[in-house]
Amino acid sequence: MPNARSHMDDRRPVPFRGGGFSPMPVRYAAAIGFAVLLAIWELAVRRGLVSPIFLPAPSTIVAALGDLWRAGTLWQHVSQSLVRLAGGWCLGTAAGLAAGLLMGVWSLGRAVGVPFVSALFPIPKISLLPLLILWLGIGEASKIATIALGVFFPTAIAAYTAIDAVPRNLIRMAQSFGLPAGDVLRKIVLPGALPGILAGFRISTSIALILLVSAEMIGAQYGIGAFVLQAGNLMLTDQLLAGVLLISLLGLMLGAGLGRLERHLLRWR
Amino acid sequence: MIRLSRRAAVAGALAALSAPSVLRAQTLRKTSVGVLRLSSSGPVFIAAERGYWREAGLDVELKFFTAAQQVPVAVTSGDTEFGVTGLTASFFNLAGKGALKIVASQSREAKGFPLVAYMVTNAAYEKGFRSVRDFAGKRVGITTTGSTFHYELGLLAKKYGFDLSAVTLVPLQTLPNMQAAFKGGQVDAILAPVTLARALTADGSGRILAWAGDETPWQLGALFTSPRAIAEKRDVVERFVRGYLRGTSDFNAAFNQRDAAGNEVRGTNFAETIGVVARAVQQAPELVAVGLPFVDALGRLDVGDIYNQIAFWQQAGLVGKDVTGKEIVDLSFVRGHLNVPKN
Amino acid sequence: MRLVCESVGHRYGSLDVLDGIGLTVADGECVAVVGPSGCGKSTLLGIMGGLVEPAAGRVYFEGTAPAGSLNPITYVFQDFALLPWRSVAANVSLALEHHPLDAREREARVADALARTGLGEFRDAFPKQLSGGMRQRVGIARALAVSPAILLMDEPLSALDAQTRELLMEDFLALWLAARTTSVYVTHNLHEALRLADRICVLSRRPGRIKQIVAVGIPQAERAASAAAREMSILADRLWAAVREEAIDAEREIAHG
Ligand SMILES: Nc1ncnc2c1ncn2[C@@H]1O[C@H](COP(=O)(O)OP(=O)(O)O)[C@@H](O)[C@H]1O
Ligand SMILES: [Mg+2]
């Protein structure tokens, strides 16, 4: 069969052209990458390639944390900051959710609220510190208010957009079954907006952490923000970075906590 | 003296004409100094404007910063070769790491020079806080821990024998914050720079108890550079100090004169010199005239006080124990430093 | 119960959508509404159920709802309208929770509705875990749970693939024949209309007017039999002729707004 023979000669495998462009999770890669980076950093400082004034070695930073721990002030700093963060975040979140709800479901609320929120959101809260001091003093109230103010706006906007994004057909469905307005809100609008609201929580917790330093500019003796501030003022760069490390650890923990909350509340997704 | 000022005039004219100055710039050694726009840096502005550094063969660029903290950092990082600013715990922490050396004085808190006031609120005053001896148990607003205000309170505590740890220091970071806390009565007292102090007394929100200069004179600021500059280009440092000292001398002659009764009198070239400073700090001359500090004509340091500052910060745990005054002050550029410790 | 539309008209802004619809759905009757896409079928159904306020005319329902009917006029939606965060059983129970039922009766209604739609073993599943057909079964179960007197269905099978549609149609027909609930069934699929409806109301293209009402004389149970094949095909041809020219015109229309 000469014909078949020649077909065989012509035969080539189809080359594979797909693949790529879809990053796969690689186990431990992040941890290893991080460790390598730390090692390079440590070595660079020890070898004198980088002056410890400009960039203290990781070991020095950890030692600074250790000093804090031994002095017994670490917990004092952390606990004070946690109280302020929790107070400010909860207050800002409660007010933000209420405002977002009003803007999400009520025409007048939206007409008044949206331009108001858009105008006030970008104000750097730190520039309001003197006013906050005048209004609320230099105790915990003004610190908590600084954080609450920072949390309020993104929460209100997240809640409002999330409520706006709840499919209208679900609301119509609920109405067609005669659900009272309160039930529509409770059983349709709020759960439907929950993913968007939780995504807003990620932003608002980060903002709360960012504002911690600003808040503790107001006459704070203890607190991670006050500690970072003081270290910066004194040019104690190892302590400065130790404080920054604490803040980012706190951020990681809050992020992980929110992740768990999301997985729990949004298992239906 | 006449010849000297004629030469200065010629140099000034040369500096004003751009073409010849380009020609001259080729032979000048370039360097830079970090300063704040404050009248305490007056000698720098005067030396630059009157061409004292050109005459010393230097082309000095003035780099302006907005916070005292930034100047030593700029010298440490090599952004500027020299720096002039107030001394704080942060300065000593950098200097202690071998990054900075003090070579001459800047301003000094001195008797008869109102720079920083101890101010009490009316409420605190009514409750009996009427003297600088009464600080114990009170809440006092300062900018930051480790600031010049912090040290001034330390000096006061030492002078009147009260315990500084019995004073609640409230770090408020900025002057507007301090002002707000003071007006709102959230602190009993603050340490206020002269302009703020005048504003607060003018609107009746508080009283001045005393001026820091009258109570506790001390070495407020200094001229400094990096140890490497001293080691590698001593000649440049010497020429820079020479030009700078002509600035301190002019400054002192114009602004720091007092009559026998201790009253202010206008010194040599007052109007012209205040114009130089006013332009540099970008304020009206009348305003500048209110807060002029004392600057030693010969640039001499109160060395004993610098040692004392280090000891104070170390005791407060804000500066490392390994920092020593000997290592961070270089006494060889200015003759006749004051109050030099024996050891 | 009967449903009566009296010269119902509607417009969205300047867009005329419905005009002069007069239609009575008799007790126990199933009327299909067909017409080209965009002619106002969904709007009409919305007006019938009180979800859209008509610009003109009125809608009445007459007669008393049977005992135990919690929500006389009840919808089944094209996109199912299930709450993704509620399980199958909880989605059905949503329609009952605001009624003063004791827990036992509510549970009994849910279980009954799930059993009738063949969802018994899926009661704890979430909507995203179900196929399209199963999701619409949940939508139907939810409607059954409130024992409706009038059932309004807006293209309930249109989002499904052809085979699923066929299967669901069989189940649905069986359910309907057992209960004979007064129904309006909106579709653009003539085959579905012919399987289910007693009468078929053909709407013109927008603004939708009643162009023709075709009565299907053969009982639903007998329509699939070969004896009825000829008559059914004649009906289908007649219907298609009525719909075809409207569909052609509607298709050539430039999209509005
Ligand atoms: N809420 C609305 N606002 C404005 N126009 C609408 C609205 N709902 C539907 N329409 C328009 O009205 C016409 C009829 O819509 P609809 O009743 O959904 O038609 P059908 O269900 O027959 O496809 C369409 O052109 C549609 O674009
Ligand atoms: Mg439709």
PDB file of C-alpha atoms and ligand atoms in Angstrom, chain C residues 37-38 40-43 78 154-155 186, ligand 2:
ATOM      1  CA  SER C  37     -39.341  39.479  22.363  1.00  0.00           C
ATOM      2  CA  GLY C  38     -39.759  42.973  23.822  1.00  0.00           C
ATOM      3  CA  GLY C  40     -44.380  43.651  26.769  1.00  0.00           C
ATOM      4  CA  LYS C  41     -45.175  40.139  27.983  1.00  0.00           C
ATOM      5  CA  SER C  42     -43.183  40.439  31.198  1.00  0.00           C
ATOM      6  CA  THR C  43     -44.622  43.857  31.800  1.00  0.00           C
ATOM      7  CA  GLN C  78     -37.473  32.894  34.285  1.00  0.00           C
ATOM      8  CA  ASP C 154     -42.696  34.267  33.066  1.00  0.00           C
ATOM      9  CA  GLU C 155     -40.850  32.060  30.592  1.00  0.00           C
ATOM     10  CA  VAL C 186     -45.738  33.698  29.279  1.00  0.00           C
TER      11      VAL C 186
HETATM   12 MG    MG D   2     -39.769  38.954  29.297  1.00  0.00          MG
END
